Amino acid sequence: MNVNQSAPPVPPYGQPQPVYPGYHQSSYGGQPGSTAPPNTYGAYNGPVPGYQQTPPPGVSRAPPSSGVPPASTAQVPCGQGGYGQFGQGDVQNGPSSTVQMQRLPGSQPFGSAPLAPVVSQPAVLQPYGPPPTSAQVTAQMAGMQISGSVPPAPPPSGLGYGPPTSLASASGSFPNSGLYGSCPQGQAPPLSQAQGHSGAQPPQRSAPQQASSFTPQASGGPRMPSMTGPPLPGQSFGGPPLNQPNHVSSPPSQALHPGTQMAGPPGPPPPMHSSQQQGYQLQQNGSFGPTRGPQPNYGSPYPGAPAFGSQPGPPQPLPPKRLDPDAIPSPIQVIEDDRNNRGSEPFVTGVRGQVPPLVTTNFLVKDQGNASPRYIRCTSYNIPCTSDMAKQAQVPLAAVIKPLARLPPEEASPYVVDHGESGPLRCNRCKAYMCPFMQFVEGGRRFQCCFCSCINDVPPQYFQHLDHTGKRVDAYDRPELSLGSYEFLATVDYCKNNKFPSPPAFIFMIDVSYNAIRSGLVRLLCEELKSLLDFLPREGGAEESAIRVGFVTYNKVLHFYNVKSSLAQPQMMVVSDVADMFVPLLDGFLVNVNESRAVIISLLDQIPEMFADTRETETVFAPVIQAGMEALKAAECAGKLFIFHTSLPIAEAPGKLKNRDDRKLINTDKEKTLFQPQTGAYQALAKECVAQGCCVDLFLFPNQYVDVATLSVVPQLTGGSVYKYACFQVENDQERFMSDLRRDVEKVVGFDAVMRVRTSTGIRAVDFFGAFYMSNTTDVELAGLDGEKTVTVEFKHDDRLNEESGALLQCALLYTSCAGQRRLRIHNLALNCCTQLADLYRNCETDTLINYMAKFAYRGVLNSPVKTVRDTLITQCAQILACYRKNCASPSSAGQLILPECMKLLPVYLNCVLKSDVLQPGAEVTTDDRAYVRQLVTSMDVAETNVFFYPRLLPLTKSPIESTTEPPAIRASEERLSNGDIYLLENGLNLFIWVGAGVQQGVVQSLFNVSSFSQITSGLSILPVLDNPLSKKVRGLIDSLRAQRSRYMKLIVVKQEDKLEMLFKHFLVEDKSLSGGASYVDFLCHMHKEIRQLLS
């Protein structure tokens, strides 16, 4: 097919084009123009419904060629400006087809200077699929020069990479409201893994180690391959396909005469005043790439769009070809490589400063002196020796600590060491606990503290001789001298009021207002509690739990129940003076479950009947917490309140709230008030709870706004959890609620806890993130701490560090166990120190970095406008990568984006954080949802944030049915979906099954027990239990995924082209989001522009 042949005017994606009436192009602000037609092609303007493989009528189609696949093109949602001002061209997020389509003009050129080659250093950036050949791997590992782009014309003289100029268009004017607000400066790279350009050289090797880089080589007109310069106006060049394997290079092309065109995959089209029309590539699923938003330095198609100082230039030549998403770092590939390389061997913790396997890799840990990465993960395992170096790199130095993490059955729990009445041995000066890094001197009679260098005497009962290496001969018999994690039994000196604690208590506090009764919640809960009370947490091999229980119901008033074992029937006592809360009974309120079982069962049977006819709709909230806390205080024990609450507490009482939900505040300076509590009463209450060791877990069942930001203050500050079930219906949400409640009641908790992090000289802990309270600058106080909660700690330099001695951290947690035993859990970790930035960048862990950055940002929204928070994140990321580029990467063209090998996923993950509901909410996200997610992420561990921000997408029908392993994941992009398959997506909170419209009838029958796609119930939440291999496999996979996560993930079945698909697509994080978030490709281009700005 002749590439010069004109195509009939059929717009890609059904979008009108320039020069034709009704032309519509994506705008800065994302508002469609007045004459833009409705989008008939589904959300995101993504694949055509049904993923048809035929072009729309009137588009001529080339016969399939047998060559390498052509360049790829991308989609931009209709009417979504998104990152338009950063000058992204056409990108396709997936392997392209070998068929070419005719292409229409309408995309603006990109960039203002020739761009340099892609180099992929040790990173292997293969699309997920068959393993690469050794030749490919070699080529990739060595790092290639990969090119295939045409440079645009120089900008008008005297102008930098400026914003768009004005140019009339048929579609009316659009406001200029760029996503990042600022005008583009510098220049973004067309990142591409294209191989060789029209004057191709063989692939060149590139030096910098530990880096990955991407960009297309500028290529073009009548000139020598090594020269750069713009082609002549009106000229167009074919280039080699963008998707070639790394070891293929194109033959050198002939120099072209002005005005000629060379056949081959065309680049993006010329400007609209050019008469030539180029072909569009057909995408993998038969849909076409759309036009792009206005590009910097080129005419804006909207009248009235500000020109920001650039004059309209002469007719522009072709812009460069765009980036193929398979050519940029793939999270899936990185995860897969780490599993293959590090999943088989145990991780032995004996060596200082080792970077552990990724959180997504299954590995065993052998503790040989440093804490397991299940307890502590760091952003870098090699920290700068000086604060100047740390400031230069901008890499946050932080540790995500999970002191009571649950270990897999193959790993032993920390040993418990009992030193008797003398208690654990500590440094006299800094109070650090004995650990493997302490140095014994003077024949073992004294030891030198590894944290503060103080010399301490060894007590006579702890004395032992040293061997010829200066090590104690009993070192391997003592956990505290040979292991990274262990526990000490605490003496009475470590207890409140110098007396040993009583076993903790659980108090169940149930909302019995009209909403709770009507939804069936109260009946369900009372039924479930009867069996749940047998599963209270217990120590070791104890036959029964030491935990006592109590029950309260409430609406506008509180009802306490006496369930003493000697009573025939429970007794109810009502407290109606909620302003001055007291506990009306002591004896008989907190009881042992086994002793009072009959009375408790009787009470749980009666509660739903007692309130069955209630008309009381108002509730109180603060007095409920106050009552629980007072009950624990009277019983002189720590404990946990389980509160089941349904509505905004508007009844007259302390802590009364009003409905202040206001979506108009979004994107204003007052947006931060939506995340702040509306009254200080709850902070004061939380402080009292922490002092008493009263932890609060809150289960919310709202039908409308309940002000999660305020109600979650007490759970957040006491180390508790919040669970939210919006519009609760027993039939749909019963399984999720029951599962969460069961897990919450059963999990092992440490009560009345205090945690302190000590560091060796040179660094100190300066900032803390998580669900806890701090009354001073060093002690993290937790009324309760379970095995899922983390505390994130940031460190700063206060002196110079020494490369030889490294840096040490010791986390000490003092807590009361479920049996009422006071214990100290100690975790130690030694890190390396470096004087070279390259060593810092070689030992970073991106997943932990993202965990820290998300928590930093989510706390930032409490005090700063969301836009400021987003900009801060982007600036910090750019500074980290620019510092690497400047100081660690070997010299190369400025048009190249070079990323450190272990940080090559930083841009994609950071973009996911920026697009998250807290920082960039879509129209359907409620204020309560944002507050809920914000407090959830605050105490997530690294594995949870990893899957939360970049969900797992698993194809269910591609692997053989008999295969018992989990199917390999694919990238979270709509381009990866095929309409003949079924996919499962999970992010730790949600679970979707997406069913393509073209799935075979037999598969639909096997999985859903209906005969066709149209009969599948959209929104189905339970798969039918069927006796066939596919059904068993999928249900087994869902069960195993749920078992891996701390919360039950409710299933939602989504059909292609169904209205629920919008919700599903929200989680395809590599694509542009409807709320204006950039696609991965676009964000990478923006990131490169920011880096180049910093470097220039």
PDB file of N, CA and C in Angstrom, residues 31 39 148 179 203 268 355 374 521 708 712 888 915 954 961 1044 1056 1069:
ATOM      1  N   GLN A  31     -11.670  19.925  29.476  1.00  0.00           N
ATOM      2  CA  GLN A  31     -13.096  20.095  29.209  1.00  0.00           C
ATOM      3  C   GLN A  31     -13.323  19.958  27.720  1.00  0.00           C
ATOM      4  N   ASN A  39     -18.768  10.976  23.296  1.00  0.00           N
ATOM      5  CA  ASN A  39     -17.801   9.908  23.112  1.00  0.00           C
ATOM      6  C   ASN A  39     -18.534   8.578  23.024  1.00  0.00           C
ATOM      7  N   GLY A 148      15.219   6.298  16.101  1.00  0.00           N
ATOM      8  CA  GLY A 148      14.239   6.200  15.045  1.00  0.00           C
ATOM      9  C   GLY A 148      13.259   7.331  15.100  1.00  0.00           C
ATOM     10  N   LEU A 179      -2.505  20.883  33.806  1.00  0.00           N
ATOM     11  CA  LEU A 179      -2.560  20.003  34.963  1.00  0.00           C
ATOM     12  C   LEU A 179      -1.574  20.436  36.031  1.00  0.00           C
ATOM     13  N   PRO A 203      23.975  -0.951  16.638  1.00  0.00           N
ATOM     14  CA  PRO A 203      23.742  -0.514  18.014  1.00  0.00           C
ATOM     15  C   PRO A 203      25.053  -0.155  18.682  1.00  0.00           C
ATOM     16  N   PRO A 268       4.335  10.647  13.715  1.00  0.00           N
ATOM     17  CA  PRO A 268       3.150  11.465  13.882  1.00  0.00           C
ATOM     18  C   PRO A 268       2.994  12.404  12.695  1.00  0.00           C
ATOM     19  N   VAL A 355      20.859  -5.324  50.475  1.00  0.00           N
ATOM     20  CA  VAL A 355      19.506  -4.973  50.046  1.00  0.00           C
ATOM     21  C   VAL A 355      18.701  -6.274  49.933  1.00  0.00           C
ATOM     22  N   ARG A 374      11.208  -8.441  57.012  1.00  0.00           N
ATOM     23  CA  ARG A 374       9.783  -8.459  57.373  1.00  0.00           C
ATOM     24  C   ARG A 374       9.518  -7.491  58.530  1.00  0.00           C
ATOM     25  N   LEU A 521     -27.686  -5.308  60.280  1.00  0.00           N
ATOM     26  CA  LEU A 521     -26.345  -5.351  60.847  1.00  0.00           C
ATOM     27  C   LEU A 521     -26.340  -5.913  62.277  1.00  0.00           C
ATOM     28  N   VAL A 708     -15.509  10.742  58.119  1.00  0.00           N
ATOM     29  CA  VAL A 708     -14.464   9.781  58.483  1.00  0.00           C
ATOM     30  C   VAL A 708     -13.225  10.504  59.011  1.00  0.00           C
ATOM     31  N   SER A 712     -12.214   9.042  62.559  1.00  0.00           N
ATOM     32  CA  SER A 712     -11.048   8.143  62.577  1.00  0.00           C
ATOM     33  C   SER A 712      -9.900   8.680  63.418  1.00  0.00           C
ATOM     34  N   CYS A 888      26.507  10.308  38.571  1.00  0.00           N
ATOM     35  CA  CYS A 888      26.796   8.868  38.518  1.00  0.00           C
ATOM     36  C   CYS A 888      26.763   8.281  37.117  1.00  0.00           C
ATOM     37  N   LYS A 915      -1.718  10.026  41.171  1.00  0.00           N
ATOM     38  CA  LYS A 915      -3.059   9.837  40.604  1.00  0.00           C
ATOM     39  C   LYS A 915      -4.026   9.233  41.611  1.00  0.00           C
ATOM     40  N   LEU A 954      -4.054 -10.093  36.557  1.00  0.00           N
ATOM     41  CA  LEU A 954      -3.716 -11.480  36.212  1.00  0.00           C
ATOM     42  C   LEU A 954      -4.666 -12.018  35.144  1.00  0.00           C
ATOM     43  N   ILE A 961      -5.303 -24.746  32.231  1.00  0.00           N
ATOM     44  CA  ILE A 961      -6.201 -24.934  33.383  1.00  0.00           C
ATOM     45  C   ILE A 961      -5.560 -25.818  34.451  1.00  0.00           C
ATOM     46  N   GLN A1044      -3.538 -13.582  51.419  1.00  0.00           N
ATOM     47  CA  GLN A1044      -2.292 -12.808  51.467  1.00  0.00           C
ATOM     48  C   GLN A1044      -2.513 -11.394  51.995  1.00  0.00           C
ATOM     49  N   GLN A1056     -17.087  -6.141  30.004  1.00  0.00           N
ATOM     50  CA  GLN A1056     -16.586  -5.146  29.062  1.00  0.00           C
ATOM     51  C   GLN A1056     -17.741  -4.289  28.559  1.00  0.00           C
ATOM     52  N   VAL A1069      -3.468   1.689  36.134  1.00  0.00           N
ATOM     53  CA  VAL A1069      -2.740   2.904  36.505  1.00  0.00           C
ATOM     54  C   VAL A1069      -1.704   3.360  35.482  1.00  0.00           C
TER      55      VAL A1069
END
